[in-house]
């Protein structure tokens, strides 16, 4: 359980909240770059950390992320026109550049300086990899741009998708650092999903339902090692990195791509899940890329033209009890991503953690919550920069390895948990 | 729309409005948790946490290892648990009706005690966790690894309290 005041501290991310201030220390995913595909393309409404914004790409290819509403009468600029290096309000023609600066008020005298004093709140919006990132904190304290490996390998080696999750960000994140559910909820996917099946490690995963855990504190977050029996003299280790505040990587399987997630709060009851797959040393095959687009692996099948999953809360995730009975799925819900989402959304928009009862095997979740809380309070009380802001912390990898029984992952494979350009991932 | 369960709609509780109808009643505390300090450094961690709250079903101890009659460091050894008031208790007695045992260590000094406690918990189906405090953790982790189903490395001062709270202990 968690005391109610701590649950609120960890789950609320709007302006002026402790966790909101913590998120505002990081570059966070805001859009996929495909959402603003060309200069002067349609602007996109963005809600992030409970702030309503509008993103656009101007005539010179510059990205802007500004307050959604015109300073004049509060009209949404989503109805405006993206033209000639600015976003023009459809109501009276006030125009703003990518910094939010008003550059034209047509009703004013042509030599008026009125607009110089009108500026919308704005944040930087920067493309790194397939993702547009923003920094919503004090501009003077903006850290260097993110260095997560998936965003830095060549485009031919990486793929990122996005989906809406109708729950608070924290219960979604906690699913990402809870390795023991894989043997149950995703058991069928290990045998049938084209992006998971066939790996040697799957049999160990499915053969041992009682993993041992080692939760290792690391710069930027945690490494959570789950140990299962492999052969008589060896253990199968799956090692999940979590970086503050909401980045996780899933341990890879065989030669399948590496993957992971960012959970980004939209508001306190919804989040965007950014899901990436990449190969450190080779191109993704056409079949791999197509499988990701089709919603296999950790991606979701979305309603065309949207980032809303086809299987969602409004249709009971297309629950298929017959498929469950036939053993095709464990829960009756198809797709690994939506299997997670369905259960996490079923907890309610913000799960009441005063009513939960954790066990020692939930130590990774307990430790992650403690680190987030500690960091949020240290930021509030001492102005201390949290872990995970430093791009050096971003250069981590997940790993799956088989080790002799007397060896520990953190001592034996620490080099494999770091990004090594040109070196294949450690994967069984 | 194969399998779409319209009949289940009435029981959906995933909205904030429906969440109000989730039943509210007190949950039982944990059956019992034992926290054992394996060395003197760990004992100060354990004492601090013991004093930090009113715990439901947690008992706190420092372990004393009594070597076998030849004085040789090899399991099995006898472990006596000392409550924080100094009273000696039998390990076997103290593991009655227990869900989890948490061992706290700052060195590998208590490796024999960890082996004995781990074995006693294993035969009783009691979950074991190890909290390794300090900076140079390699030897301590090696000592605890075979006997703890969960290890926190390195643990900080708040971890024990956070785990006990999360477990409703």
Coordinates of C-alpha atoms in Angstrom, one line a residue:
Chain A
X1 CA 0.0 0.0 0.0
X2 CA 0.9 3.6 -0.3
X3 CA -0.4 6.5 1.8
X4 CA -3.0 8.6 -0.1
X5 CA -0.8 11.7 0.1
X6 CA 2.1 9.9 -1.5
X7 CA -0.1 8.4 -4.2
X8 CA -1.3 11.9 -5.0
X9 CA 2.2 13.2 -5.1
X10 CA 3.3 10.5 -7.5
X11 CA 0.4 10.6 -9.8
X12 CA -0.4 14.3 -10.3
X13 CA 1.7 16.0 -12.9
X14 CA 0.0 19.3 -13.7
X15 CA 1.7 22.6 -13.3
X16 CA 2.8 23.3 -9.7
X17 CA 2.7 19.8 -8.5
X18 CA 5.8 18.0 -7.2
X19 CA 5.8 15.3 -9.8
X20 CA 4.8 17.8 -12.5
X21 CA 7.9 19.8 -11.6
X22 CA 10.0 16.6 -11.8
X23 CA 8.8 15.8 -15.3
X24 CA 9.6 19.3 -16.3
X25 CA 13.3 18.7 -15.7
X26 CA 13.4 16.2 -18.6
X27 CA 13.1 16.3 -22.4
X28 CA 9.9 14.3 -22.9
X29 CA 8.3 12.8 -26.1
X30 CA 5.5 15.1 -27.3
X31 CA 4.7 13.9 -30.8
X32 CA 5.9 11.4 -33.4
X33 CA 7.7 13.3 -36.1
X34 CA 5.2 11.9 -38.6
X35 CA 2.5 14.0 -37.0
X36 CA 4.1 17.2 -38.4
X37 CA 5.4 15.6 -41.7
X38 CA 6.2 18.8 -43.8
X39 CA 6.5 22.5 -43.6
X40 CA 3.2 24.4 -43.2
X41 CA 1.3 21.1 -42.5
X42 CA -1.8 21.1 -40.3
X43 CA -1.1 22.0 -36.7
X44 CA -1.7 19.4 -34.0
X45 CA -3.4 19.8 -30.6
X46 CA -1.2 18.6 -27.8
X47 CA -2.1 18.0 -24.2
X48 CA 0.8 17.1 -22.0
X49 CA 1.4 17.3 -18.2
X50 CA -2.2 18.8 -18.1
X51 CA -1.3 21.7 -20.3
X52 CA -3.1 22.4 -23.6
X53 CA -0.8 23.3 -26.4
X54 CA -0.6 23.4 -30.1
X55 CA 2.3 22.1 -32.2
X56 CA 3.1 23.3 -35.7
X57 CA 5.9 23.3 -38.3
X58 CA 6.4 26.6 -40.0
X59 CA 7.4 27.4 -43.6
X60 CA 11.1 27.0 -42.8
X61 CA 10.7 23.7 -41.0
X62 CA 11.0 25.1 -37.5
X63 CA 8.9 23.3 -34.9
X64 CA 6.8 25.3 -32.4
X65 CA 4.9 24.2 -29.3
X66 CA 2.7 27.1 -27.9
X67 CA -0.3 27.7 -25.8
X68 CA -3.3 26.4 -27.7
X69 CA -5.4 29.5 -27.2
X70 CA -5.1 32.9 -28.9
X71 CA -4.1 35.7 -26.6
X72 CA -6.9 37.9 -28.0
X73 CA -10.2 36.1 -27.2
X74 CA -9.1 32.7 -26.2
X75 CA -9.9 30.9 -29.4
X76 CA -8.2 27.6 -30.1
X77 CA -5.5 28.0 -32.7
X78 CA -6.3 24.5 -33.9
X79 CA -8.8 26.3 -36.1
X80 CA -6.1 28.7 -37.3
X81 CA -4.1 28.7 -40.5
X82 CA -0.4 27.6 -40.6
X83 CA 1.1 29.9 -43.2
X84 CA 4.0 32.1 -44.0
X85 CA 6.1 31.3 -41.0
X86 CA 3.4 31.5 -38.4
X87 CA 0.1 30.3 -37.0
X88 CA -2.7 32.7 -37.7
X89 CA -5.9 32.7 -35.6
X90 CA -9.0 32.1 -37.7
X91 CA -11.0 34.6 -35.7
X92 CA -9.3 38.0 -36.1
X93 CA -6.1 37.0 -37.8
X94 CA -3.6 37.4 -35.0
X95 CA -0.4 35.5 -36.0
X96 CA 2.2 33.8 -33.9
X97 CA 5.7 32.4 -34.7
X98 CA 7.2 29.2 -33.3
X99 CA 8.3 30.9 -30.1
X100 CA 4.8 32.1 -29.4
X101 CA 5.6 35.7 -30.2
X102 CA 2.7 37.5 -31.8
X103 CA 4.0 38.9 -35.1
X104 CA 0.9 40.4 -36.6
X105 CA -2.4 42.0 -35.3
X106 CA -4.1 43.0 -38.5
X107 CA -6.6 45.4 -36.8
X108 CA -3.8 47.5 -35.4
X109 CA -2.1 50.3 -37.3
X110 CA 0.6 49.1 -39.7
X111 CA 3.3 50.8 -37.7
X112 CA 1.9 49.7 -34.3
X113 CA 4.2 47.9 -31.9
X114 CA 1.2 46.4 -30.1
X115 CA 2.0 42.8 -31.0
X116 CA 5.6 43.1 -29.6
X117 CA 4.1 42.9 -26.2
X118 CA 1.9 39.8 -26.9
X119 CA 3.5 36.4 -26.5
X120 CA 2.0 33.0 -25.9
X121 CA 3.7 30.6 -23.5
X122 CA 5.9 28.3 -25.6
X123 CA 8.2 25.4 -25.2
X124 CA 11.0 24.1 -27.5
X125 CA 10.1 21.2 -29.8
X126 CA 13.1 19.3 -31.2
X127 CA 13.3 16.3 -33.5
X128 CA 15.6 13.5 -32.2
X129 CA 15.0 10.2 -34.1
X130 CA 11.4 9.6 -34.9
X131 CA 10.2 11.7 -31.9
X132 CA 9.6 15.4 -31.3
X133 CA 10.7 16.2 -27.7
X134 CA 9.9 19.1 -25.5
X135 CA 11.4 20.6 -22.4
X136 CA 8.8 22.3 -20.2
X137 CA 11.0 23.5 -17.4
X138 CA 13.1 26.6 -16.8
X139 CA 14.7 27.3 -20.2
X140 CA 17.9 28.3 -18.5
X141 CA 18.1 24.8 -17.1
X142 CA 17.4 22.8 -20.2
X143 CA 19.7 19.8 -20.3
X144 CA 21.4 18.5 -23.4
X145 CA 19.1 16.6 -25.8
X146 CA 18.2 13.0 -25.1
X147 CA 20.7 10.2 -26.0
X148 CA 18.5 7.1 -25.9
X149 CA 19.9 4.6 -28.3
X150 CA 16.7 4.0 -30.2
X151 CA 16.6 7.7 -31.2
X152 CA 20.2 7.7 -32.5
X153 CA 20.6 4.6 -34.6
X154 CA 20.0 5.1 -38.4
X155 CA 16.3 5.4 -39.4
X156 CA 16.5 2.0 -41.1
X157 CA 17.2 0.4 -37.8
X158 CA 14.4 1.9 -35.7
X159 CA 10.6 2.2 -35.4
X160 CA 8.4 4.1 -33.0
X161 CA 4.7 4.0 -32.5
X162 CA 2.3 5.6 -30.1
X163 CA -1.0 4.8 -28.4
X164 CA -3.4 6.3 -26.0
X165 CA -3.7 4.7 -22.6
X166 CA -6.7 5.7 -20.5
X167 CA -5.0 5.6 -17.1
X168 CA -2.6 7.5 -15.0
X169 CA 1.0 7.3 -16.2
X170 CA 2.3 5.6 -13.0
X171 CA 0.3 2.4 -13.1
X172 CA 1.3 2.0 -16.8
X173 CA 4.9 2.5 -15.9
X174 CA 4.7 0.1 -13.1
X175 CA 3.7 -2.6 -15.5
X176 CA 6.9 -2.0 -17.4
X177 CA 9.1 -2.8 -14.5
X178 CA 7.1 -5.8 -13.3
X179 CA 8.8 -8.7 -15.0
X180 CA 6.8 -11.5 -13.3
X181 CA 3.5 -10.9 -15.2
X182 CA 5.1 -12.0 -18.5
X183 CA 4.9 -15.7 -17.7
X184 CA 1.1 -15.4 -17.2
X185 CA -0.4 -12.5 -19.1
X186 CA 1.8 -12.7 -22.2
X187 CA 2.5 -16.4 -22.2
X188 CA 0.7 -17.1 -25.5
X189 CA 2.5 -14.2 -27.2
X190 CA 5.9 -15.8 -26.4
X191 CA 4.8 -18.7 -28.6
X192 CA 2.9 -16.9 -31.4
X193 CA 3.9 -13.3 -31.8
X194 CA 6.2 -12.8 -34.8
X195 CA 8.4 -10.4 -32.8
X196 CA 8.8 -12.7 -29.8
X197 CA 8.5 -16.3 -30.9
X198 CA 11.4 -18.7 -31.4
X199 CA 13.8 -17.3 -28.9
X200 CA 15.7 -19.8 -26.8
X201 CA 15.0 -17.8 -23.7
X202 CA 11.2 -18.2 -24.1
X203 CA 11.3 -21.7 -22.8
X204 CA 13.0 -20.6 -19.7
X205 CA 10.5 -17.8 -19.3
X206 CA 7.6 -20.2 -19.6
X207 CA 9.2 -22.9 -17.5
X208 CA 9.7 -21.0 -14.3
X209 CA 6.8 -19.0 -12.8
X210 CA 8.7 -18.0 -9.7
X211 CA 11.5 -15.7 -10.7
X212 CA 14.0 -14.3 -8.2
X213 CA 14.7 -10.6 -8.4
X214 CA 17.7 -8.3 -7.9
X215 CA 16.9 -4.7 -7.9
X216 CA 20.1 -2.7 -8.4
X217 CA 20.2 1.1 -7.9
X218 CA 22.0 2.7 -10.9
X219 CA 22.7 6.2 -12.1
X220 CA 19.4 7.5 -13.5
X221 CA 17.2 4.7 -12.2
X222 CA 17.3 1.0 -11.6
X223 CA 18.3 -2.3 -13.2
X224 CA 15.8 -5.0 -12.3
X225 CA 17.1 -8.4 -12.9
X226 CA 14.7 -11.3 -13.0
X227 CA 16.3 -14.7 -12.6
X228 CA 14.7 -18.0 -13.7
X229 CA 16.0 -21.5 -13.9
X230 CA 17.7 -22.3 -17.2
X231 CA 19.8 -25.5 -17.3
X232 CA 21.0 -27.5 -14.3
X233 CA 24.0 -25.3 -13.9
X234 CA 22.7 -22.0 -15.2
X235 CA 20.1 -19.3 -14.7
X236 CA 18.3 -17.2 -17.3
X237 CA 18.4 -13.5 -16.4
X238 CA 16.1 -10.8 -17.9
X239 CA 17.3 -7.3 -17.1
X240 CA 15.0 -4.3 -17.3
X241 CA 16.4 -0.8 -17.1
X242 CA 14.2 1.9 -15.7
X243 CA 15.3 5.5 -16.1
X244 CA 13.6 8.3 -14.3
X245 CA 11.0 9.4 -14.7
X246 CA 9.2 7.1 -17.2
X247 CA 11.5 5.2 -19.6
X248 CA 11.8 1.4 -19.6
X249 CA 13.3 -1.2 -21.9
X250 CA 12.1 -4.7 -22.2
X251 CA 14.8 -7.4 -22.2
X252 CA 15.2 -8.7 -25.8
X253 CA 14.5 -12.2 -27.2
X254 CA 16.8 -14.0 -29.6
X255 CA 17.6 -11.9 -32.6
X256 CA 14.3 -9.9 -32.3
X257 CA 14.7 -6.2 -32.0
X258 CA 15.2 -4.4 -28.7
X259 CA 12.2 -2.5 -27.4
X260 CA 10.8 -0.3 -24.7
X261 CA 8.5 2.5 -23.8
X262 CA 8.0 6.0 -22.5
X263 CA 4.9 6.8 -20.6
X264 CA 4.0 10.5 -20.9
X265 CA 1.2 12.0 -18.8
X266 CA -1.5 13.7 -20.9
X267 CA -3.3 14.6 -17.7
X268 CA -3.8 12.8 -14.5
X269 CA -6.1 10.2 -16.0
X270 CA -4.5 9.5 -19.4
X271 CA -1.1 9.0 -20.9
X272 CA 0.6 8.5 -24.2
X273 CA 2.6 5.4 -24.6
X274 CA 5.5 5.8 -27.0
X275 CA 6.8 2.4 -28.0
X276 CA 10.1 1.8 -29.8
X277 CA 11.8 -1.2 -31.4
X278 CA 15.3 -1.1 -32.8
X279 CA 18.3 -3.2 -33.8
X280 CA 21.6 -1.7 -32.7
X281 CA 23.7 -3.2 -35.5
X282 CA 21.4 -4.1 -38.4
X283 CA 18.4 -2.8 -40.4
X284 CA 14.9 -3.9 -39.3
X285 CA 13.7 -6.3 -41.9
X286 CA 10.6 -5.5 -43.9
X287 CA 8.7 -8.3 -42.1
X288 CA 9.7 -6.9 -38.7
X289 CA 8.7 -3.4 -39.6
X290 CA 5.4 -4.6 -41.0
X291 CA 4.7 -6.6 -37.9
X292 CA 5.2 -3.5 -35.8
X293 CA 2.9 -1.5 -38.0
X294 CA 0.3 -4.2 -37.6
X295 CA 0.4 -4.0 -33.9
X296 CA 2.5 -7.1 -33.0
X297 CA 5.2 -7.2 -30.4
X298 CA 4.8 -4.4 -27.9
X299 CA 3.0 -2.2 -30.4
X300 CA -0.8 -1.8 -30.8
X301 CA -3.1 -2.0 -33.8
X302 CA -4.6 1.5 -33.9
X303 CA -7.7 2.9 -35.6
X304 CA -6.4 4.2 -38.9
X305 CA -5.4 7.9 -38.9
X306 CA -5.4 7.9 -35.0
X307 CA -3.3 6.7 -32.1
X308 CA -6.3 5.2 -30.5
X309 CA -6.1 1.4 -30.1
X310 CA -8.6 -0.7 -32.0
X311 CA -9.0 -2.8 -28.9
X312 CA -10.0 -0.3 -26.2
X313 CA -12.1 0.3 -23.1
X314 CA -15.2 1.2 -25.0
X315 CA -15.4 -2.2 -26.7
X316 CA -14.0 -4.3 -23.8
X317 CA -10.8 -4.7 -25.8
X318 CA -12.7 -7.1 -28.2
X319 CA -12.6 -9.7 -25.4
X320 CA -12.6 -13.1 -27.0
X321 CA -13.4 -15.8 -24.4
X322 CA -13.3 -18.6 -27.0
X323 CA -9.7 -17.7 -27.9
X324 CA -8.9 -17.7 -24.2
X325 CA -10.4 -21.1 -23.8
X326 CA -8.5 -22.4 -26.8
X327 CA -5.3 -21.2 -25.2
X328 CA -4.6 -18.6 -27.8
X329 CA -4.5 -15.8 -25.2
X330 CA -4.2 -16.0 -21.4
X331 CA -6.7 -13.2 -20.7
X332 CA -8.9 -13.3 -23.8
X333 CA -7.4 -10.0 -25.0
X334 CA -5.2 -10.1 -28.1
X335 CA -1.9 -8.3 -28.4
X336 CA 0.8 -7.8 -25.8
X337 CA 0.4 -4.0 -25.5
X338 CA -3.4 -4.1 -25.1
X339 CA -3.2 -7.1 -22.7
X340 CA -1.2 -4.7 -20.4
X341 CA -3.4 -1.7 -21.2
X342 CA -6.7 -3.5 -20.5
X343 CA -5.6 -4.6 -17.0
X344 CA -4.0 -1.3 -16.1
X345 CA -7.1 0.7 -17.3
X346 CA -9.3 -1.7 -15.3
X347 CA -7.6 -0.5 -12.1
X348 CA -9.4 2.9 -12.7
X349 CA -8.0 6.2 -13.9
X350 CA -5.8 6.5 -10.9
X351 CA -5.4 3.3 -9.0
X352 CA -6.1 3.6 -5.2
X353 CA -2.8 2.4 -3.9
X354 CA -4.1 2.7 -0.3
X355 CA -6.0 -0.6 -1.1
X356 CA -3.2 -2.6 -2.6
X357 CA -1.1 -5.2 -0.9
X358 CA 2.3 -5.7 -2.4
X359 CA 4.7 -8.6 -1.8
X360 CA 8.5 -8.7 -1.5
X361 CA 8.6 -9.6 -5.2
X362 CA 7.2 -6.2 -6.0
X363 CA 10.5 -4.6 -4.7
X364 CA 11.2 -3.1 -8.1
X365 CA 8.0 -1.1 -8.0
X366 CA 8.4 -0.1 -4.4
X367 CA 12.0 1.1 -5.1
X368 CA 11.0 3.0 -8.2
X369 CA 8.2 4.8 -6.3
X370 CA 10.6 5.6 -3.5
X371 CA 13.2 7.1 -5.9
X372 CA 10.5 9.2 -7.7
X373 CA 9.2 10.5 -4.4
X374 CA 12.7 11.3 -3.1
X375 CA 13.7 13.0 -6.3
X376 CA 10.5 15.1 -6.4
X377 CA 11.0 16.2 -2.8
X378 CA 14.7 17.0 -3.3
X379 CA 13.8 19.1 -6.3
X380 CA 11.1 21.0 -4.4
X381 CA 13.1 21.5 -1.1
X382 CA 16.7 21.8 -2.4
X383 CA 16.4 22.4 -6.1
X384 CA 18.4 19.3 -6.7
X385 CA 18.6 18.1 -10.3
X386 CA 17.1 14.6 -10.5
X387 CA 18.8 11.5 -11.9
X388 CA 18.1 10.7 -15.5
X389 CA 18.5 14.3 -16.7
X390 CA 22.1 13.7 -17.6
X391 CA 22.2 12.2 -21.1
X392 CA 25.0 9.9 -20.0
X393 CA 22.3 8.1 -18.0
X394 CA 20.3 7.5 -21.2
X395 CA 22.9 5.2 -22.7
X396 CA 21.5 1.9 -21.3
X397 CA 20.4 -1.3 -22.8
X398 CA 18.2 -4.2 -21.6
X399 CA 19.6 -7.7 -21.8
X400 CA 18.7 -11.3 -21.5
X401 CA 21.5 -13.7 -20.7
X402 CA 22.2 -17.2 -19.4
X403 CA 24.8 -17.2 -16.7
X404 CA 26.4 -19.9 -14.5
X405 CA 24.5 -20.2 -11.3
X406 CA 27.3 -18.6 -9.2
X407 CA 27.4 -15.4 -11.3
X408 CA 25.3 -12.3 -10.9
X409 CA 24.1 -10.2 -13.7
X410 CA 25.4 -6.9 -12.4
X411 CA 28.9 -8.3 -12.0
X412 CA 29.0 -10.4 -15.2
X413 CA 27.2 -8.3 -17.8
X414 CA 27.5 -4.7 -16.6
X415 CA 29.2 -3.8 -20.0
X416 CA 26.2 -5.3 -21.9
X417 CA 23.9 -2.9 -20.1
X418 CA 25.6 0.1 -21.6
X419 CA 25.2 1.3 -25.2
X420 CA 28.1 0.1 -27.3
X421 CA 27.9 1.4 -30.8
X422 CA 28.4 -1.4 -33.4
X423 CA 28.0 -4.1 -30.8
X424 CA 25.0 -6.4 -30.9
X425 CA 22.6 -6.6 -27.9
X426 CA 23.0 -9.4 -25.3
X427 CA 20.0 -11.5 -26.0
X428 CA 18.9 -15.2 -25.6
Chain B
X1 CA -17.1 -8.1 -33.4
X2 CA -16.2 -11.6 -32.1
X3 CA -16.3 -11.8 -28.4
X4 CA -17.5 -8.3 -27.7
X5 CA -19.0 -8.7 -24.3
X6 CA -21.9 -6.2 -24.1
X7 CA -23.3 -8.1 -21.2
X8 CA -20.2 -7.1 -19.2
X9 CA -20.6 -3.4 -19.7
X10 CA -22.6 -2.9 -16.4
X11 CA -19.6 -4.2 -14.4
X12 CA -17.0 -2.0 -16.0
X13 CA -15.3 0.1 -13.3
X14 CA -12.6 1.8 -15.3
X15 CA -14.1 5.3 -15.2
X16 CA -13.7 7.8 -12.3
X17 CA -17.5 7.8 -11.9
X18 CA -17.7 4.0 -11.7
X19 CA -14.7 3.9 -9.3
X20 CA -16.9 5.4 -6.6
X21 CA -18.8 2.1 -6.4
X22 CA -15.7 0.0 -5.8
X23 CA -16.3 -1.6 -2.4
X24 CA -14.4 -0.1 0.5
X25 CA -13.5 -2.2 3.5
X26 CA -10.4 -2.6 5.6
X27 CA -7.8 -5.0 4.3
X28 CA -6.2 -7.4 6.7
X29 CA -2.6 -6.7 7.6
X30 CA 0.1 -9.0 6.6
X31 CA 0.1 -12.3 8.6
X32 CA 3.6 -11.6 9.8
X33 CA 6.9 -10.2 8.7
X34 CA 10.3 -10.8 10.4
X35 CA 13.1 -8.3 9.9
X36 CA 16.6 -9.7 10.8
X37 CA 19.7 -7.6 11.0
X38 CA 22.7 -9.8 10.1
X39 CA 25.4 -7.5 11.5
X40 CA 25.9 -4.5 13.8
X41 CA 25.7 -2.0 10.9
X42 CA 22.4 -3.5 9.9
X43 CA 21.1 -3.5 13.4
X44 CA 21.2 0.3 13.5
X45 CA 19.2 0.4 10.3
X46 CA 16.7 -2.0 11.7
X47 CA 16.4 -0.1 15.0
X48 CA 15.7 3.1 13.3
X49 CA 12.9 1.6 11.2
X50 CA 11.4 -0.2 14.2
X51 CA 11.1 3.1 16.0
X52 CA 9.7 5.0 13.0
X53 CA 6.2 3.7 13.0
X54 CA 3.6 1.6 14.8
X55 CA 3.9 -1.7 12.9
X56 CA 1.1 -4.3 12.8
X57 CA 2.7 -7.6 12.4
X58 CA 6.5 -7.0 12.2
X59 CA 9.0 -8.2 14.6
X60 CA 12.6 -6.9 14.5
X61 CA 15.7 -8.9 15.5
X62 CA 19.4 -9.0 15.4
X63 CA 20.9 -12.4 14.5
X64 CA 23.5 -14.1 16.6
X65 CA 25.3 -17.0 14.9
X66 CA 26.5 -19.8 17.1
X67 CA 29.0 -21.9 15.2
X68 CA 28.9 -25.7 15.3
X69 CA 30.7 -27.5 18.1
X70 CA 34.0 -27.5 16.1
X71 CA 33.9 -23.8 15.6
X72 CA 34.1 -24.3 11.9
X73 CA 32.5 -21.8 9.6
X74 CA 30.2 -24.1 7.7
X75 CA 26.5 -24.6 7.7
X76 CA 24.4 -25.6 9.5
X77 CA 24.9 -23.2 12.3
X78 CA 22.5 -22.3 15.0
X79 CA 21.0 -18.8 14.8
X80 CA 19.5 -17.1 17.8
X81 CA 17.3 -14.1 17.2
X82 CA 17.6 -11.2 19.7
X83 CA 14.7 -8.9 19.9
X84 CA 15.6 -5.2 20.0
X85 CA 15.0 -5.4 23.8
X86 CA 17.8 -8.1 23.9
X87 CA 15.5 -11.1 24.6
X88 CA 16.7 -14.2 22.9
X89 CA 14.2 -16.1 20.8
X90 CA 14.3 -19.3 18.9
X91 CA 14.4 -19.0 15.1
X92 CA 12.0 -21.9 14.6
X93 CA 9.5 -20.4 17.0
X94 CA 9.7 -16.9 15.5
X95 CA 8.9 -18.3 12.0
X96 CA 5.5 -19.5 12.9
X97 CA 2.7 -17.8 10.9
X98 CA 5.0 -15.6 8.9
X99 CA 4.6 -14.5 5.3
X100 CA 8.0 -12.9 4.7
X101 CA 11.4 -12.6 6.2
X102 CA 13.6 -9.6 5.4
X103 CA 17.3 -9.9 6.0
X104 CA 19.4 -6.7 6.3
X105 CA 23.1 -6.7 5.9
X106 CA 26.0 -4.2 5.6
X107 CA 28.7 -6.9 5.2
X108 CA 29.1 -10.6 4.6
X109 CA 29.6 -11.1 8.3
X110 CA 26.2 -12.7 8.6
X111 CA 26.5 -15.1 5.7
X112 CA 26.1 -18.2 7.9
X113 CA 23.1 -16.7 9.6
X114 CA 21.6 -15.9 6.2
X115 CA 22.1 -19.5 5.1
X116 CA 20.4 -20.9 8.2
X117 CA 17.5 -18.4 8.1
X118 CA 17.1 -18.9 4.3
X119 CA 16.9 -22.7 4.7
X120 CA 14.4 -22.4 7.6
X121 CA 12.2 -20.1 5.5
X122 CA 12.5 -22.3 2.4
X123 CA 11.0 -25.4 4.2
X124 CA 8.2 -23.3 5.5
X125 CA 7.3 -21.6 2.2
X126 CA 8.2 -18.1 3.6
X127 CA 9.4 -15.5 1.1
X128 CA 12.8 -14.0 1.8
X129 CA 14.2 -10.7 0.8
X130 CA 17.6 -9.2 1.3
X131 CA 18.5 -5.5 1.7
X132 CA 22.2 -4.8 1.2
X133 CA 23.3 -1.5 2.6
X134 CA 26.6 0.2 2.1
X135 CA 28.8 1.0 -0.9
X136 CA 31.0 -2.1 -1.3
X137 CA 28.2 -4.6 -1.8
X138 CA 29.7 -7.3 -3.9
X139 CA 30.6 -9.7 -1.1
X140 CA 27.5 -9.0 0.8
X141 CA 25.3 -9.7 -2.2
X142 CA 27.2 -13.0 -2.9
X143 CA 26.5 -14.0 0.7
X144 CA 22.8 -13.3 0.5
X145 CA 22.0 -14.2 -3.1
X146 CA 21.4 -17.9 -2.6
X147 CA 19.0 -17.3 0.3
X148 CA 16.9 -14.2 -0.8
X149 CA 14.3 -14.3 -3.4
X150 CA 14.5 -10.6 -3.8
X151 CA 17.6 -8.4 -3.3
X152 CA 17.8 -4.6 -3.2
X153 CA 21.3 -3.4 -4.0
X154 CA 22.3 -1.0 -2.5
X155 CA 19.4 -0.3 -0.3
X156 CA 19.0 3.1 1.2
X157 CA 17.7 4.2 4.5
X158 CA 14.1 4.5 3.3
X159 CA 13.8 1.1 1.6
X160 CA 13.0 -1.1 4.5
X161 CA 10.2 1.2 5.8
X162 CA 8.8 1.5 2.2
X163 CA 8.7 -2.3 1.8
X164 CA 7.1 -2.9 5.1
X165 CA 4.5 -0.2 4.4
X166 CA 3.8 -1.6 1.0
X167 CA 3.3 -5.0 2.5
X168 CA 0.8 -3.7 5.1
X169 CA 3.2 -5.2 7.7

